[in-house]
Amino acid sequence: MSERGTLIVYSGPSGVGKGTLLQPYLSRHPEACLSVSVTTRAPRPGEVDGVHYWFITEERFAQLVDSDGLLEHACYSAHSYGTPRAQVEEQLAQGRDVILEIEVQGAMQIKRSFPDAVFVFILPPSLEELRRRLSGRGTEPPQVVEDRLAAALRELGFAKEYDYLIVNDDLERAGSRLEAVIAASKCRTANLLDYVERMVNCHEHA
Amino acid sequence: MSERGTLIVYSGPSGVGKGTLLQPYLSRHPEACLSVSVTTRAPRPGEVDGVHYWFITEERFAQLVDSDGLLEHACYSAHSYGTPRAQVEEQLAQGRDVILEIEVQGAMQIKRSFPDAVFVFILPPSLEELRRRLSGRGTEPPQVVEDRLAAALRELGFAKEYDYLIVNDDLERAGSRLEAVIAASKCRTANLLDYVERMVNCHEHA
C-alpha cells in the first residue's frame, strides 16, 4: 500500500548465480531496478560506465565518503566500492524497488541505516557445487578457486543476519522463491501499520 | 528445505473474506490443509462434524484442556473453541502445511508455543467497506453489525503482532499476496540456518 519503493539488499558468495537469478526478475518487473555502484577499479573489457559500475577516481570516492554520499562502502581486493545514496533515495521516492547487489560487509552497513530494507542471501545447493561452479569458469588457477571458496565460507557466516535465504538449486525454483520473497516483503507488518492506524483513527474521529 | 510443514496462523475480522480468500489457495495447494477446530456450540444447518468443526461436549472440551490436548482455546459468544494438538502435530510431521483459521486471542497463545509459525492477518480495504460487507449479508440487525464492527476494531489492535498483513481489496491480488507470503515464509532465515550450518561444518570436517 506504500507509495515508496522497497530497498532490497541482495548478497551471496561469488559463483552462486546471483546475476543469473536476478536477470529474469528484472525483466518481469520494470518497477524494480538494480543500483549501479561506484568503484575505483579500472573497467574490465566490455564493462560500461554507468551500466556495470560508475568508474570514479580515488579522490572522488573520498569526497563521496566525506559528504555522506554513499549508503555503504567497502574495500575489496585493494579497490573501493560504494552505493551512491542520492540515486537510491530518488528511485525509492518514485516508488521503484531498488536492488543492491552488494557483499556482506556493505550489507551490514545498510542494515544499520535502513532497518526496513529486505535482506536476501543466495545460498549454493552445497559447497561442492559452489566449487564446481567456481572451477567451471575455467579461467582461474586452483588457488584462486580455493581462496574464493574460503571467502564464500566467511560470507556464509553472515547469512544469519539476512531476512531470507534462497537456495539456488534450480534456476526456476529459486526464481519463484525470489519473486515470493520480494512480493511478501511488501506485506510485512511494519509496512502496513500506518495503514491500520489510519483506518482505526478514521473511525474514532468519525 | 525442511521436511516439516509450516504452521500458518490465519486471522482477520469477521466479514473480511478470510474463507473466500483461502479456498483458491487450498485448491491449488494439496500439501496444505485447514485445521478443524473443536467447539462446544451446536452445529448450524449444513455444518458437518469433522468438516466445519468437531462438535464436542463441554465435558470432553474440559478433558482436552486438562490433558494439554489443545494448542489454543478461547471462549467466544459463550461457546468454547480450540485447536486439537495431535492432529496439527501429525500433519506438520508429515510435511503438510497446516492453516489455523483462528481469532486473535487463540493466535496469541500459538505465538508463545510456536514462535516459528507464520502469522497472517487479513485487513479490510477500509472500515466502511467492512461495514458494507457485514451489512450486505442482510441477515443481521443493525446493532449486530455495529457490535461486529466494534469487535473488528478490537481485533485490528492485534494486527501488529502478526508477521504479515494482507489487504483484501481485490480477491485476485490478495490471493497472490497470500501465495507469496506462504512461499516466502519457507525462505525465512530461521528455517534454513541448519542447512547453512551443515554445509559449513561438512566442509570443516572434510
GROMACS .gro file of C-alpha atoms in nm:
model
  412
    1MET     CA    1   0.000   0.000   0.000
    2SER     CA    2   0.308   0.216   0.043
    3GLU     CA    3   0.390   0.460  -0.236
    4ARG     CA    4   0.757   0.428  -0.156
    5GLY     CA    5   0.961   0.154  -0.320
    6THR     CA    6   1.134  -0.125  -0.128
    7LEU     CA    7   1.509  -0.144  -0.079
    8ILE     CA    8   1.629  -0.499  -0.141
    9VAL     CA    9   1.979  -0.596  -0.028
   10TYR     CA   10   2.090  -0.894  -0.233
   11SER     CA   11   2.406  -1.090  -0.145
   12GLY     CA   12   2.568  -1.430  -0.178
   13PRO     CA   13   2.908  -1.579  -0.242
   14SER     CA   14   3.084  -1.540  -0.576
   15GLY     CA   15   2.973  -1.816  -0.816
   16VAL     CA   16   2.634  -1.875  -0.651
   17GLY     CA   17   2.450  -1.735  -0.953
   18LYS     CA   18   2.320  -1.403  -0.818
   19GLY     CA   19   2.322  -1.227  -1.154
   20THR     CA   20   2.166  -1.517  -1.346
   21LEU     CA   21   1.889  -1.539  -1.089
   22LEU     CA   22   1.823  -1.167  -1.089
   23GLN     CA   23   1.803  -1.106  -1.465
   24PRO     CA   24   1.464  -1.276  -1.524
   25TYR     CA   25   1.324  -1.095  -1.219
   26LEU     CA   26   1.433  -0.756  -1.353
   27SER     CA   27   1.286  -0.838  -1.697
   28ARG     CA   28   0.950  -0.925  -1.542
   29HIS     CA   29   0.948  -0.629  -1.303
   30PRO     CA   30   1.002  -0.291  -1.469
   31GLU     CA   31   0.918  -0.127  -1.133
   32ALA     CA   32   1.243  -0.271  -0.993
   33CYS     CA   33   1.592  -0.152  -1.076
   34LEU     CA   34   1.945  -0.251  -0.990
   35SER     CA   35   2.154   0.014  -0.819
   36VAL     CA   36   2.478   0.093  -1.002
   37SER     CA   37   2.775   0.106  -0.763
   38VAL     CA   38   3.072   0.337  -0.782
   39THR     CA   39   3.418   0.183  -0.788
   40THR     CA   40   3.779   0.295  -0.805
   41ARG     CA   41   3.890  -0.009  -1.001
   42ALA     CA   42   3.951   0.013  -1.376
   43PRO     CA   43   3.679  -0.113  -1.613
   44ARG     CA   44   3.728  -0.470  -1.739
   45PRO     CA   45   3.683  -0.535  -2.110
   46GLY     CA   46   3.318  -0.492  -2.201
   47GLU     CA   47   3.222  -0.303  -1.883
   48VAL     CA   48   3.032   0.019  -1.949
   49ASP     CA   49   3.046   0.326  -1.722
   50GLY     CA   50   2.704   0.385  -1.568
   51VAL     CA   51   2.584   0.035  -1.655
   52HIS     CA   52   2.811  -0.210  -1.473
   53TYR     CA   53   2.967   0.049  -1.243
   54TRP     CA   54   3.033   0.418  -1.223
   55PHE     CA   55   3.413   0.422  -1.259
   56ILE     CA   56   3.548   0.706  -1.046
   57THR     CA   57   3.883   0.825  -0.907
   58GLU     CA   58   4.010   0.762  -0.553
   59GLU     CA   59   3.974   1.134  -0.491
   60ARG     CA   60   3.609   1.146  -0.598
   61PHE     CA   61   3.542   0.836  -0.389
   62ALA     CA   62   3.692   1.003  -0.081
   63GLN     CA   63   3.476   1.312  -0.144
   64LEU     CA   64   3.162   1.094  -0.159
   65VAL     CA   65   3.256   0.924   0.168
   66ASP     CA   66   3.325   1.259   0.339
   67SER     CA   67   2.996   1.413   0.225
   68ASP     CA   68   2.796   1.106   0.340
   69GLY     CA   69   2.713   1.048  -0.025
   70LEU     CA   70   2.741   0.668  -0.001
   71LEU     CA   71   2.488   0.438   0.164
   72GLU     CA   72   2.763   0.183   0.219
   73HIS     CA   73   3.116   0.135   0.104
   74ALA     CA   74   3.374  -0.137   0.130
   75CYS     CA   75   3.722  -0.225   0.019
   76TYR     CA   76   3.764  -0.543  -0.182
   77SER     CA   77   4.086  -0.666  -0.348
   78ALA     CA   78   4.251  -0.325  -0.289
   79HIS     CA   79   3.971  -0.132  -0.465
   80SER     CA   80   3.687   0.070  -0.316
   81TYR     CA   81   3.321   0.012  -0.395
   82GLY     CA   82   3.015   0.202  -0.276
   83THR     CA   83   2.645   0.270  -0.330
   84PRO     CA   84   2.556   0.629  -0.421
   85ARG     CA   85   2.289   0.750  -0.180
   86ALA     CA   86   2.113   1.015  -0.395
   87GLN     CA   87   2.034   0.774  -0.678
   88VAL     CA   88   1.882   0.512  -0.442
   89GLU     CA   89   1.678   0.764  -0.243
   90GLU     CA   90   1.539   0.917  -0.560
   91GLN     CA   91   1.429   0.583  -0.707
   92LEU     CA   92   1.266   0.474  -0.378
   93ALA     CA   93   1.081   0.807  -0.354
   94GLN     CA   94   0.948   0.750  -0.708
   95GLY     CA   95   0.804   0.418  -0.588
   96ARG     CA   96   1.061   0.196  -0.759
   97ASP     CA   97   1.211  -0.103  -0.583
   98VAL     CA   98   1.588  -0.077  -0.569
   99ILE     CA   99   1.804  -0.387  -0.557
  100LEU     CA  100   2.155  -0.353  -0.413
  101GLU     CA  101   2.376  -0.642  -0.517
  102ILE     CA  102   2.650  -0.598  -0.256
  103GLU     CA  103   2.873  -0.811  -0.038
  104VAL     CA  104   2.810  -0.881   0.330
  105GLN     CA  105   3.031  -0.602   0.466
  106GLY     CA  106   2.828  -0.334   0.283
  107ALA     CA  107   2.500  -0.512   0.364
  108MET     CA  108   2.568  -0.484   0.736
  109GLN     CA  109   2.615  -0.105   0.696
  110ILE     CA  110   2.280  -0.081   0.516
  111LYS     CA  111   2.117  -0.277   0.795
  112ARG     CA  112   2.205  -0.005   1.044
  113SER     CA  113   2.073   0.282   0.830
  114PHE     CA  114   1.777   0.108   0.655
  115PRO     CA  115   1.634  -0.139   0.908
  116ASP     CA  116   1.322  -0.184   0.691
  117ALA     CA  117   1.515  -0.294   0.383
  118VAL     CA  118   1.469  -0.660   0.283
  119PHE     CA  119   1.784  -0.868   0.317
  120VAL     CA  120   1.811  -1.163   0.079
  121PHE     CA  121   2.107  -1.402   0.071
  122ILE     CA  122   2.156  -1.659  -0.205
  123LEU     CA  123   2.289  -2.000  -0.098
  124PRO     CA  124   2.457  -2.265  -0.311
  125PRO     CA  125   2.297  -2.612  -0.301
  126SER     CA  126   2.627  -2.734  -0.149
  127LEU     CA  127   2.989  -2.624  -0.118
  128GLU     CA  128   3.090  -2.898  -0.364
  129GLU     CA  129   2.855  -2.750  -0.620
  130LEU     CA  130   2.989  -2.399  -0.550
  131ARG     CA  131   3.344  -2.525  -0.603
  132ARG     CA  132   3.234  -2.684  -0.932
  133ARG     CA  133   3.077  -2.356  -1.043
  134LEU     CA  134   3.388  -2.156  -0.946
  135SER     CA  135   3.618  -2.402  -1.123
  136GLY     CA  136   3.380  -2.442  -1.415
  137ARG     CA  137   3.460  -2.098  -1.541
  138GLY     CA  138   3.798  -2.248  -1.621
  139THR     CA  139   3.968  -1.911  -1.614
  140GLU     CA  140   4.116  -1.924  -1.266
  141PRO     CA  141   4.406  -2.123  -1.117
  142PRO     CA  142   4.312  -2.374  -0.842
  143GLN     CA  143   4.446  -2.148  -0.563
  144VAL     CA  144   4.210  -1.869  -0.671
  145VAL     CA  145   3.920  -2.115  -0.659
  146GLU     CA  146   4.023  -2.221  -0.306
  147ASP     CA  147   4.056  -1.858  -0.198
  148ARG     CA  148   3.709  -1.782  -0.331
  149LEU     CA  149   3.571  -2.085  -0.153
  150ALA     CA  150   3.731  -1.965   0.170
  151ALA     CA  151   3.573  -1.620   0.108
  152ALA     CA  152   3.237  -1.793   0.046
  153LEU     CA  153   3.265  -1.966   0.385
  154ARG     CA  154   3.328  -1.632   0.554
  155GLU     CA  155   3.027  -1.481   0.375
  156LEU     CA  156   2.807  -1.777   0.473
  157GLY     CA  157   2.880  -1.680   0.833
  158PHE     CA  158   2.672  -1.365   0.773
  159ALA     CA  159   2.373  -1.548   0.622
  160LYS     CA  160   2.202  -1.547   0.963
  161GLU     CA  161   2.188  -1.165   0.953
  162TYR     CA  162   1.964  -1.169   0.644
  163ASP     CA  163   1.582  -1.194   0.641
  164TYR     CA  164   1.552  -1.460   0.372
  165LEU     CA  165   1.783  -1.731   0.240
  166ILE     CA  166   1.724  -1.867  -0.109
  167VAL     CA  167   1.888  -2.190  -0.218
  168ASN     CA  168   1.985  -2.163  -0.585
  169ASP     CA  169   1.948  -2.534  -0.661
  170ASP     CA  170   1.739  -2.485  -0.973
  171LEU     CA  171   1.702  -2.156  -1.159
  172GLU     CA  172   1.325  -2.171  -1.198
  173ARG     CA  173   1.258  -2.277  -0.840
  174ALA     CA  174   1.499  -2.021  -0.697
  175GLY     CA  175   1.343  -1.757  -0.925
  176SER     CA  176   0.997  -1.833  -0.782
  177ARG     CA  177   1.137  -1.803  -0.432
  178LEU     CA  178   1.287  -1.463  -0.516
  179GLU     CA  179   0.951  -1.349  -0.659
  180ALA     CA  180   0.771  -1.465  -0.343
  181VAL     CA  181   1.020  -1.309  -0.105
  182ILE     CA  182   1.006  -0.965  -0.268
  183ALA     CA  183   0.625  -0.973  -0.303
  184ALA     CA  184   0.584  -1.090   0.058
  185SER     CA  185   0.817  -0.820   0.187
  186LYS     CA  186   0.553  -0.563   0.084
  187CYS     CA  187   0.308  -0.733   0.321
  188ARG     CA  188   0.542  -0.724   0.620
  189THR     CA  189   0.357  -0.582   0.916
  190ALA     CA  190   0.588  -0.282   0.965
  191ASN     CA  191   0.498  -0.161   0.614
  192LEU     CA  192   0.123  -0.160   0.685
  193LEU     CA  193   0.096  -0.034   1.041
  194ASP     CA  194   0.032   0.324   0.924
  195TYR     CA  195  -0.248   0.191   0.706
  196VAL     CA  196  -0.407   0.011   1.003
  197GLU     CA  197  -0.366   0.314   1.226
  198ARG     CA  198  -0.528   0.547   0.973
  199MET     CA  199  -0.819   0.306   0.937
  200VAL     CA  200  -0.877   0.283   1.313
  201ASN     CA  201  -0.825   0.657   1.381
  202CYS     CA  202  -1.055   0.749   1.097
  203HIS     CA  203  -1.331   0.553   1.272
  204GLU     CA  204  -1.259   0.707   1.612
  205HIS     CA  205  -1.288   1.057   1.469
  206ALA     CA  206  -1.595   0.981   1.259
  207MET     CA  207   1.449  -2.743   0.260
  208SER     CA  208   1.273  -2.854   0.574
  209GLU     CA  209   1.078  -3.181   0.564
  210ARG     CA  210   0.843  -3.047   0.827
  211GLY     CA  211   0.537  -2.850   0.720
  212THR     CA  212   0.473  -2.488   0.815
  213LEU     CA  213   0.215  -2.379   1.068
  214ILE     CA  214   0.020  -2.081   0.934
  215VAL     CA  215  -0.194  -1.881   1.174
  216TYR     CA  216  -0.461  -1.701   0.975
  217SER     CA  217  -0.681  -1.433   1.131
  218GLY     CA  218  -0.886  -1.126   1.049
  219PRO     CA  219  -1.213  -0.966   1.149
  220SER     CA  220  -1.546  -1.125   1.067
  221GLY     CA  221  -1.660  -1.022   0.717
  222VAL     CA  222  -1.311  -0.955   0.583
  223GLY     CA  223  -1.332  -1.253   0.345
  224LYS     CA  224  -1.089  -1.499   0.508
  225GLY     CA  225  -1.268  -1.809   0.382
  226THR     CA  226  -1.320  -1.679   0.028
  227LEU     CA  227  -0.952  -1.588   0.007
  228LEU     CA  228  -0.834  -1.921   0.142
  229GLN     CA  229  -1.042  -2.155  -0.075
  230PRO     CA  230  -0.849  -2.098  -0.402
  231TYR     CA  231  -0.521  -2.135  -0.213
  232LEU     CA  232  -0.626  -2.471  -0.069
  233SER     CA  233  -0.742  -2.591  -0.412
  234ARG     CA  234  -0.405  -2.504  -0.566
  235HIS     CA  235  -0.201  -2.645  -0.276
  236PRO     CA  236  -0.285  -3.005  -0.187
  237GLU     CA  237   0.016  -3.002   0.050
  238ALA     CA  238  -0.172  -2.753   0.270
  239CYS     CA  239  -0.468  -2.831   0.492
  240LEU     CA  240  -0.703  -2.640   0.715
  241SER     CA  241  -0.709  -2.749   1.077
  242VAL     CA  242  -1.056  -2.843   1.200
  243SER     CA  243  -1.133  -2.685   1.539
  244VAL     CA  244  -1.332  -2.840   1.820
  245THR     CA  245  -1.629  -2.645   1.957
  246THR     CA  246  -1.893  -2.683   2.221
  247ARG     CA  247  -2.156  -2.494   2.022
  248ALA     CA  248  -2.428  -2.679   1.834
  249PRO     CA  249  -2.391  -2.732   1.459
  250ARG     CA  250  -2.568  -2.476   1.239
  251PRO     CA  251  -2.775  -2.603   0.947
  252GLY     CA  252  -2.542  -2.751   0.686
  253GLU     CA  253  -2.240  -2.782   0.917
  254VAL     CA  254  -2.078  -3.126   0.913
  255ASP     CA  255  -1.895  -3.280   1.209
  256GLY     CA  256  -1.527  -3.320   1.123
  257VAL     CA  257  -1.551  -3.082   0.828
  258HIS     CA  258  -1.656  -2.742   0.965
  259TYR     CA  259  -1.586  -2.829   1.329
  260TRP     CA  260  -1.560  -3.124   1.558
  261PHE     CA  261  -1.871  -3.076   1.772
  262ILE     CA  262  -1.795  -3.194   2.125
  263THR     CA  263  -1.943  -3.169   2.473
  264GLU     CA  264  -1.833  -2.925   2.743
  265GLU     CA  265  -1.704  -3.223   2.940
  266ARG     CA  266  -1.487  -3.350   2.652
  267PHE     CA  267  -1.361  -2.996   2.594
  268ALA     CA  268  -1.255  -2.966   2.960
  269GLN     CA  269  -1.074  -3.302   2.934
  270LEU     CA  270  -0.883  -3.179   2.627
  271VAL     CA  271  -0.781  -2.861   2.810
  272ASP     CA  272  -0.670  -3.056   3.119
  273SER     CA  273  -0.460  -3.304   2.919
  274ASP     CA  274  -0.289  -3.021   2.721
  275GLY     CA  275  -0.463  -3.159   2.413
  276LEU     CA  276  -0.536  -2.816   2.265
  277LEU     CA  277  -0.281  -2.586   2.101
  278GLU     CA  278  -0.503  -2.290   2.183
  279HIS     CA  279  -0.853  -2.237   2.306
  280ALA     CA  280  -1.083  -1.943   2.352
  281CYS     CA  281  -1.433  -1.856   2.454
  282TYR     CA  282  -1.644  -1.668   2.202
  283SER     CA  283  -2.014  -1.581   2.238
  284ALA     CA  284  -2.044  -1.816   2.539
  285HIS     CA  285  -1.906  -2.117   2.349
  286SER     CA  286  -1.561  -2.274   2.364
  287TYR     CA  287  -1.340  -2.329   2.061
  288GLY     CA  288  -1.000  -2.496   2.038
  289THR     CA  289  -0.737  -2.646   1.808
  290PRO     CA  290  -0.661  -3.017   1.869
  291ARG     CA  291  -0.286  -3.054   1.912
  292ALA     CA  292  -0.239  -3.416   1.795
  293GLN     CA  293  -0.395  -3.357   1.453
  294VAL     CA  294  -0.180  -3.049   1.382
  295GLU     CA  295   0.145  -3.208   1.502
  296GLU     CA  296   0.082  -3.517   1.289
  297GLN     CA  297   0.016  -3.316   0.970
  298LEU     CA  298   0.324  -3.098   1.024
  299ALA     CA  299   0.540  -3.407   1.083
  300GLN     CA  300   0.413  -3.549   0.753
  301GLY     CA  301   0.537  -3.234   0.580
  302ARG     CA  302   0.196  -3.078   0.527
  303ASP     CA  303   0.137  -2.708   0.587
  304VAL     CA  304  -0.138  -2.656   0.842
  305ILE     CA  305  -0.351  -2.343   0.836
  306LEU     CA  306  -0.525  -2.240   1.159
  307GLU     CA  307  -0.809  -2.001   1.092
  308ILE     CA  308  -0.848  -1.865   1.446
  309GLU     CA  309  -0.921  -1.535   1.619
  310VAL     CA  310  -0.659  -1.314   1.776
  311GLN     CA  311  -0.693  -1.447   2.131
  312GLY     CA  312  -0.604  -1.801   2.018
  313ALA     CA  313  -0.336  -1.672   1.783
  314MET     CA  314  -0.152  -1.507   2.071
  315GLN     CA  315  -0.147  -1.843   2.254
  316ILE     CA  316   0.004  -2.011   1.947
  317LYS     CA  317   0.268  -1.739   1.927
  318ARG     CA  318   0.402  -1.837   2.266
  319SER     CA  319   0.425  -2.210   2.188
  320PHE     CA  320   0.510  -2.199   1.812
  321PRO     CA  321   0.732  -1.894   1.764
  322ASP     CA  322   0.828  -2.015   1.413
  323ALA     CA  323   0.470  -2.030   1.288
  324VAL     CA  324   0.377  -1.772   1.024
  325PHE     CA  325   0.120  -1.519   1.142
  326VAL     CA  326  -0.101  -1.373   0.869
  327PHE     CA  327  -0.375  -1.117   0.932
  328ILE     CA  328  -0.630  -1.016   0.667
  329LEU     CA  329  -0.726  -0.650   0.657
  330PRO     CA  330  -1.034  -0.490   0.501
  331PRO     CA  331  -0.966  -0.216   0.243
  332SER     CA  332  -1.149   0.021   0.483
  333LEU     CA  333  -1.386   0.007   0.779
  334GLU     CA  334  -1.665   0.145   0.558
  335GLU     CA  335  -1.616  -0.148   0.323
  336LEU     CA  336  -1.613  -0.391   0.616
  337ARG     CA  337  -1.940  -0.243   0.743
  338ARG     CA  338  -2.089  -0.283   0.395
  339ARG     CA  339  -1.978  -0.647   0.383
  340LEU     CA  340  -2.118  -0.717   0.731
  341SER     CA  341  -2.448  -0.547   0.645
  342GLY     CA  342  -2.454  -0.694   0.298
  343ARG     CA  343  -2.530  -1.037   0.431
  344GLY     CA  344  -2.865  -0.884   0.519
  345THR     CA  345  -2.930  -1.142   0.788
  346GLU     CA  346  -2.832  -0.937   1.092
  347PRO     CA  347  -2.999  -0.644   1.266
  348PRO     CA  348  -2.801  -0.312   1.263
  349GLN     CA  349  -2.691  -0.349   1.627
  350VAL     CA  350  -2.528  -0.685   1.549
  351VAL     CA  351  -2.342  -0.519   1.258
  352GLU     CA  352  -2.222  -0.241   1.492
  353ASP     CA  353  -2.115  -0.497   1.753
  354ARG     CA  354  -1.917  -0.688   1.493
  355LEU     CA  355  -1.757  -0.367   1.373
  356ALA     CA  356  -1.656  -0.289   1.732
  357ALA     CA  357  -1.512  -0.643   1.758
  358ALA     CA  358  -1.325  -0.584   1.431
  359LEU     CA  359  -1.167  -0.270   1.577
  360ARG     CA  360  -1.052  -0.467   1.882
  361GLU     CA  361  -0.904  -0.735   1.655
  362LEU     CA  362  -0.728  -0.475   1.439
  363GLY     CA  363  -0.544  -0.375   1.757
  364PHE     CA  364  -0.365  -0.711   1.738
  365ALA     CA  365  -0.263  -0.680   1.373
  366LYS     CA  366   0.079  -0.551   1.479
  367GLU     CA  367   0.152  -0.887   1.647
  368TYR     CA  368   0.131  -1.071   1.313
  369ASP     CA  369   0.416  -1.120   1.063
  370TYR     CA  370   0.225  -1.025   0.751
  371LEU     CA  371  -0.083  -0.812   0.682
  372ILE     CA  372  -0.278  -0.873   0.364
  373VAL     CA  373  -0.530  -0.615   0.242
  374ASN     CA  374  -0.826  -0.795   0.085
  375ASP     CA  375  -0.909  -0.517  -0.161
  376ASP     CA  376  -0.933  -0.746  -0.462
  377LEU     CA  377  -0.964  -1.124  -0.445
  378GLU     CA  378  -0.702  -1.198  -0.710
  379ARG     CA  379  -0.448  -0.950  -0.578
  380ALA     CA  380  -0.498  -1.058  -0.218
  381GLY     CA  381  -0.472  -1.423  -0.331
  382SER     CA  382  -0.134  -1.352  -0.492
  383ARG     CA  383  -0.018  -1.187  -0.171
  384LEU     CA  384  -0.124  -1.492   0.029
  385GLU     CA  385   0.066  -1.720  -0.213
  386ALA     CA  386   0.377  -1.502  -0.182
  387VAL     CA  387   0.364  -1.479   0.195
  388ILE     CA  388   0.335  -1.855   0.248
  389ALA     CA  389   0.604  -1.934  -0.014
  390ALA     CA  390   0.838  -1.669   0.131
  391SER     CA  391   0.788  -1.797   0.484
  392LYS     CA  392   0.972  -2.115   0.378
  393CYS     CA  393   1.276  -1.900   0.293
  394ARG     CA  394   1.284  -1.723   0.628
  395THR     CA  395   1.634  -1.738   0.768
  396ALA     CA  396   1.543  -1.932   1.083
  397ASN     CA  397   1.416  -2.220   0.865
  398LEU     CA  398   1.746  -2.255   0.679
  399LEU     CA  399   2.010  -2.199   0.944
  400ASP     CA  400   2.051  -2.574   0.999
  401TYR     CA  401   2.107  -2.614   0.628
  402VAL     CA  402   2.380  -2.346   0.629
  403GLU     CA  403   2.541  -2.494   0.938
  404ARG     CA  404   2.551  -2.844   0.790
  405MET     CA  405   2.707  -2.704   0.473
  406VAL     CA  406   2.979  -2.518   0.662
  407ASN     CA  407   3.051  -2.797   0.912
  408CYS     CA  408   3.065  -3.054   0.637
  409HIS     CA  409   3.349  -2.852   0.483
  410GLU     CA  410   3.533  -2.810   0.812
  411HIS     CA  411   3.529  -3.186   0.870
  412ALA     CA  412   3.619  -3.273   0.511
   0.00000   0.00000   0.00000
